[in-house]
CSV table of C-alpha atoms in Angstrom, one decimal:
chain,number,residue,atom,x,y,z
A,1,MET,CA,-11.8,8.4,-35.7
A,2,GLY,CA,-13.5,12.0,-35.3
A,3,THR,CA,-14.5,10.6,-31.7
A,4,GLU,CA,-11.1,9.5,-30.6
A,5,PRO,CA,-10.0,13.0,-29.4
A,6,ILE,CA,-13.5,13.6,-27.6
A,7,GLN,CA,-13.0,9.9,-25.9
A,8,THR,CA,-9.6,10.8,-25.1
A,9,ARG,CA,-10.4,14.0,-23.4
A,10,SER,CA,-13.2,12.2,-21.6
A,11,ARG,CA,-11.0,9.6,-19.9
A,12,GLN,CA,-8.3,12.1,-19.2
A,13,ARG,CA,-11.1,14.1,-17.1
A,14,ARG,CA,-12.3,11.2,-15.7
A,15,ASP,CA,-8.8,10.0,-14.2
A,16,ALA,CA,-8.0,13.6,-13.2
A,17,LEU,CA,-11.2,13.4,-11.2
A,18,LEU,CA,-10.4,10.3,-9.5
A,19,ASP,CA,-6.9,11.4,-8.6
A,20,ALA,CA,-8.2,14.4,-7.2
A,21,ALA,CA,-10.7,12.5,-5.0
A,22,ILE,CA,-7.8,10.3,-3.4
A,23,GLU,CA,-5.9,13.8,-2.8
A,24,LEU,CA,-8.7,15.1,-1.0
A,25,LEU,CA,-9.4,11.9,0.7
A,26,GLY,CA,-5.8,11.8,2.0
A,27,GLU,CA,-6.0,15.5,3.3
A,28,GLY,CA,-9.4,15.3,5.0
A,29,GLY,CA,-10.9,12.1,4.8
A,30,GLY,CA,-14.3,11.0,3.3
A,31,LYS,CA,-16.1,14.2,4.5
A,32,SER,CA,-13.8,16.3,1.8
A,33,VAL,CA,-14.7,14.4,-1.0
A,34,THR,CA,-17.5,16.3,-2.6
A,35,HIS,CA,-18.4,16.8,-6.3
A,36,ARG,CA,-17.6,20.5,-6.1
A,37,ALA,CA,-14.3,20.2,-4.3
A,38,VAL,CA,-13.2,17.2,-6.6
A,39,ALA,CA,-13.9,19.0,-9.4
A,40,ILE,CA,-12.1,22.2,-8.5
A,41,ARG,CA,-8.8,20.2,-7.5
A,42,ALA,CA,-9.1,18.8,-10.7
A,43,GLY,CA,-9.1,22.0,-12.2
A,44,LEU,CA,-12.6,21.2,-14.1
A,45,PRO,CA,-15.8,23.0,-14.1
A,46,PRO,CA,-17.8,22.3,-10.9
A,47,SER,CA,-20.4,20.4,-12.9
A,48,THR,CA,-17.8,17.9,-14.3
A,49,ALA,CA,-17.8,15.3,-11.4
A,50,THR,CA,-21.8,15.3,-11.4
A,51,TYR,CA,-21.6,14.3,-15.2
A,52,PHE,CA,-19.1,11.4,-14.8
A,53,PHE,CA,-20.4,10.1,-11.2
A,54,ALA,CA,-23.9,10.1,-10.2
A,55,SER,CA,-22.9,10.0,-6.6
A,56,ILE,CA,-20.0,10.6,-4.2
A,57,GLN,CA,-20.4,6.8,-3.4
A,58,ASP,CA,-19.6,5.7,-7.0
A,59,LEU,CA,-16.9,8.4,-7.2
A,60,THR,CA,-15.1,7.5,-4.1
A,61,GLU,CA,-15.3,3.7,-4.8
A,62,GLN,CA,-13.7,3.9,-8.4
A,63,ALA,CA,-11.1,6.4,-6.8
A,64,LEU,CA,-10.0,3.9,-4.4
A,65,ALA,CA,-10.2,0.9,-6.9
A,66,ARG,CA,-7.9,3.1,-9.2
A,67,HIS,CA,-5.5,4.2,-6.6
A,68,LEU,CA,-4.9,0.7,-5.2
A,69,GLN,CA,-4.4,-1.0,-8.6
A,70,ALA,CA,-2.0,1.5,-9.6
A,71,ARG,CA,-0.1,0.8,-6.2
A,72,VAL,CA,-0.1,-2.8,-6.9
A,73,ALA,CA,1.2,-2.2,-10.4
A,74,GLU,CA,4.0,0.0,-9.0
A,75,ILE,CA,4.9,-2.5,-6.5
A,76,GLU,CA,5.0,-5.2,-9.1
A,77,SER,CA,7.1,-3.2,-11.5
A,78,ALA,CA,9.6,-2.5,-8.8
A,79,MET,CA,9.7,-6.3,-7.7
A,80,ALA,CA,10.2,-7.3,-11.2
A,81,ALA,CA,13.3,-4.9,-11.6
A,82,LEU,CA,14.6,-5.9,-8.3
A,83,PHE,CA,14.6,-9.6,-9.5
A,84,SER,CA,16.2,-9.1,-12.7
A,85,GLN,CA,19.4,-9.4,-10.7
A,86,SER,CA,20.5,-12.2,-8.1
A,87,HIS,CA,20.2,-10.8,-4.6
A,88,SER,CA,20.4,-12.1,-1.0
A,89,LEU,CA,17.7,-12.0,1.8
A,90,VAL,CA,19.8,-8.9,3.0
A,91,ASP,CA,19.7,-7.1,-0.1
A,92,VAL,CA,16.0,-7.5,-0.7
A,93,ALA,CA,15.2,-6.1,2.8
A,94,ASP,CA,17.7,-3.1,2.3
A,95,LEU,CA,15.8,-2.5,-1.4
A,96,PHE,CA,12.4,-3.1,-0.3
A,97,ALA,CA,12.8,-0.8,2.4
A,98,ALA,CA,14.3,1.9,0.6
A,99,PHE,CA,11.6,1.7,-1.9
A,100,MET,CA,8.5,1.6,0.6
A,101,LEU,CA,9.9,4.6,2.3
A,102,ALA,CA,10.7,6.7,-1.0
A,103,ARG,CA,7.1,7.6,-1.6
A,104,PRO,CA,6.4,11.5,-0.6
A,105,LYS,CA,4.3,11.7,2.4
A,106,LYS,CA,1.1,13.0,0.8
A,107,ALA,CA,1.2,9.9,-1.3
A,108,ALA,CA,1.7,7.7,1.8
A,109,ILE,CA,-0.9,9.3,3.9
A,110,SER,CA,-3.7,8.9,1.2
A,111,HIS,CA,-2.9,5.3,0.9
A,112,HIS,CA,-3.5,4.9,4.7
A,113,GLU,CA,-6.6,6.9,4.5
A,114,VAL,CA,-7.8,4.6,2.2
A,115,TYR,CA,-7.7,1.9,4.5
A,116,LEU,CA,-9.4,3.9,7.3
A,117,GLU,CA,-12.2,5.1,4.9
A,118,ALA,CA,-12.9,1.6,4.2
A,119,SER,CA,-13.3,0.9,8.0
A,120,ARG,CA,-15.7,3.5,8.0
A,121,ASN,CA,-17.7,2.8,4.8
A,122,PRO,CA,-18.6,-1.0,4.5
A,123,SER,CA,-19.4,-0.7,0.7
A,124,LEU,CA,-15.8,0.4,0.0
A,125,ARG,CA,-14.3,-2.6,1.7
A,126,ALA,CA,-14.8,-4.9,-1.2
A,127,ALA,CA,-12.4,-2.8,-3.5
A,128,VAL,CA,-9.7,-2.7,-0.4
A,129,ALA,CA,-9.9,-6.2,0.1
A,130,GLU,CA,-9.4,-7.0,-3.5
A,131,ALA,CA,-6.5,-4.6,-3.5
A,132,LEU,CA,-4.8,-6.2,-0.3
A,133,GLU,CA,-5.4,-9.7,-1.8
A,134,GLY,CA,-3.3,-8.3,-4.9
A,135,PHE,CA,-0.6,-7.1,-2.4
A,136,GLU,CA,-0.6,-10.6,-0.7
A,137,ARG,CA,-0.6,-12.6,-3.9
A,138,LEU,CA,2.7,-10.6,-5.2
A,139,ALA,CA,4.2,-10.7,-1.8
A,140,THR,CA,3.7,-14.4,-1.6
A,141,SER,CA,5.2,-14.7,-5.2
A,142,VAL,CA,8.3,-12.9,-4.2
A,143,LEU,CA,8.6,-14.7,-0.9
A,144,THR,CA,8.4,-17.9,-2.7
A,145,THR,CA,11.1,-17.1,-5.1
A,146,LEU,CA,13.3,-16.2,-2.0
A,147,GLY,CA,12.8,-19.6,-0.6
A,148,VAL,CA,10.7,-18.4,2.4
A,149,ALA,CA,8.8,-21.2,4.1
A,150,GLU,CA,5.0,-20.9,4.4
A,151,PRO,CA,4.9,-17.9,2.0
A,152,GLU,CA,1.2,-17.4,2.2
A,153,ARG,CA,1.6,-16.8,6.0
A,154,ALA,CA,4.9,-14.9,5.7
A,155,SER,CA,3.3,-12.6,3.2
A,156,VAL,CA,0.7,-11.4,5.7
A,157,ALA,CA,3.1,-10.6,8.3
A,158,PHE,CA,5.6,-9.0,5.8
A,159,LEU,CA,2.8,-6.5,4.7
A,160,ALA,CA,1.4,-5.8,8.1
A,161,ALA,CA,5.0,-5.0,9.2
A,162,VAL,CA,5.5,-2.5,6.4
A,163,ASP,CA,2.2,-0.9,6.6
A,164,GLY,CA,2.7,-0.7,10.4
A,165,PHE,CA,6.1,0.7,10.3
A,166,ILE,CA,5.1,3.5,7.3
A,167,LEU,CA,2.4,4.6,9.8
A,168,ARG,CA,4.5,4.9,12.6
A,169,GLN,CA,6.7,7.0,10.3
A,170,LEU,CA,4.0,9.3,9.5
A,171,ALA,CA,2.9,9.9,12.9
A,172,ASP,CA,6.3,10.4,14.1
A,173,PRO,CA,9.1,10.8,11.4
A,174,ARG,CA,12.5,9.7,12.0
A,175,ASP,CA,15.4,10.5,10.0
A,176,HIS,CA,15.1,9.0,6.5
A,177,ALA,CA,18.1,6.8,6.5
A,178,GLU,CA,17.4,5.6,10.1
A,179,ALA,CA,13.9,4.7,9.1
A,180,VAL,CA,15.0,2.7,6.1
A,181,ARG,CA,17.8,0.9,8.3
A,182,LEU,CA,15.1,0.0,10.9
A,183,LEU,CA,12.4,-1.2,8.4
A,184,SER,CA,15.4,-3.2,6.7
A,185,GLU,CA,16.1,-4.6,10.0
A,186,THR,CA,12.6,-5.6,10.8
A,187,LEU,CA,11.9,-7.4,7.4
A,188,ARG,CA,15.5,-9.2,7.9
A,189,GLN,CA,14.0,-10.6,11.5
A,190,LEU,CA,11.0,-11.8,9.6
A,191,PHE,CA,13.0,-13.5,7.1
A,192,ILE,CA,15.0,-15.2,9.8
A,193,ALA,CA,11.6,-16.4,11.5
A,194,PHE,CA,10.2,-18.1,8.2
A,195,THR,CA,13.4,-19.4,7.0
A,196,LEU,CA,14.0,-21.7,10.1
A,197,ASP,CA,13.9,-25.3,9.3
A,198,PRO,CA,11.5,-27.4,11.2
A,199,GLY,CA,14.0,-28.2,14.1
A,200,GLU,CA,15.2,-24.6,14.7
A,201,ARG,CA,11.4,-23.6,14.5
A,202,ALA,CA,10.3,-26.2,17.1
A,203,ALA,CA,13.4,-25.0,19.4
A,204,ALA,CA,12.3,-21.4,19.0
A,205,HIS,CA,8.5,-22.6,19.9
A,206,ALA,CA,10.0,-24.1,22.7
A,207,ARG,CA,11.9,-21.4,24.0
A,208,LEU,CA,8.9,-19.0,23.9
A,209,ALA,CA,6.6,-21.5,25.8
A,210,ALA,CA,8.8,-21.5,28.8
A,211,PRO,CA,7.5,-19.8,31.6
A,212,ARG,CA,9.1,-16.7,32.6
A,213,THR,CA,8.7,-14.0,35.6
A,214,PHE,CA,8.1,-10.7,34.4
A,215,THR,CA,8.7,-7.5,36.5
A,216,PRO,CA,6.2,-4.5,35.8
């Protein structure tokens, strides 16, 4: 019983360090994540990060895993609330677009910096790949509930569209309401493509396959 407060404080300090590492990663990339910088950002003595994490690699890997797991849980909770009621695909597109674009700018930057850091550091890719698989499983479950054809394939396109749109919004922000409208419209178009029946899809593919003359 007497050790519980110590264990709680230890866990809180460790979590604070992991959160601080993600903040720094979002602000300056992997080079900004040092033991000293992370401890200072967490409001802890400079030696604290070294005590909990022997290497920056270990600290970064655990910070990424914590961040991505939290994001999966956040989206899962939002989707559970969304599907507590009956909605049309149009409603889902509107609600999901609003939810995805509601994150603070710094949080969105940190999330995408996680992906970029994994591209630079191969040892981090397993954690990111695991999280992406979690996002895809969640999206597949949602799209299956909505009656979308080939939900596994659709989930990849769905998530790529959302990530790409958010990245574009970070680089060149639009008015928030306009951004939500455009993302919702994009998701609706994806829903249309993946809810066509086989005959409609074959006809659409035939139109796309027809030769055209393009003028530069």
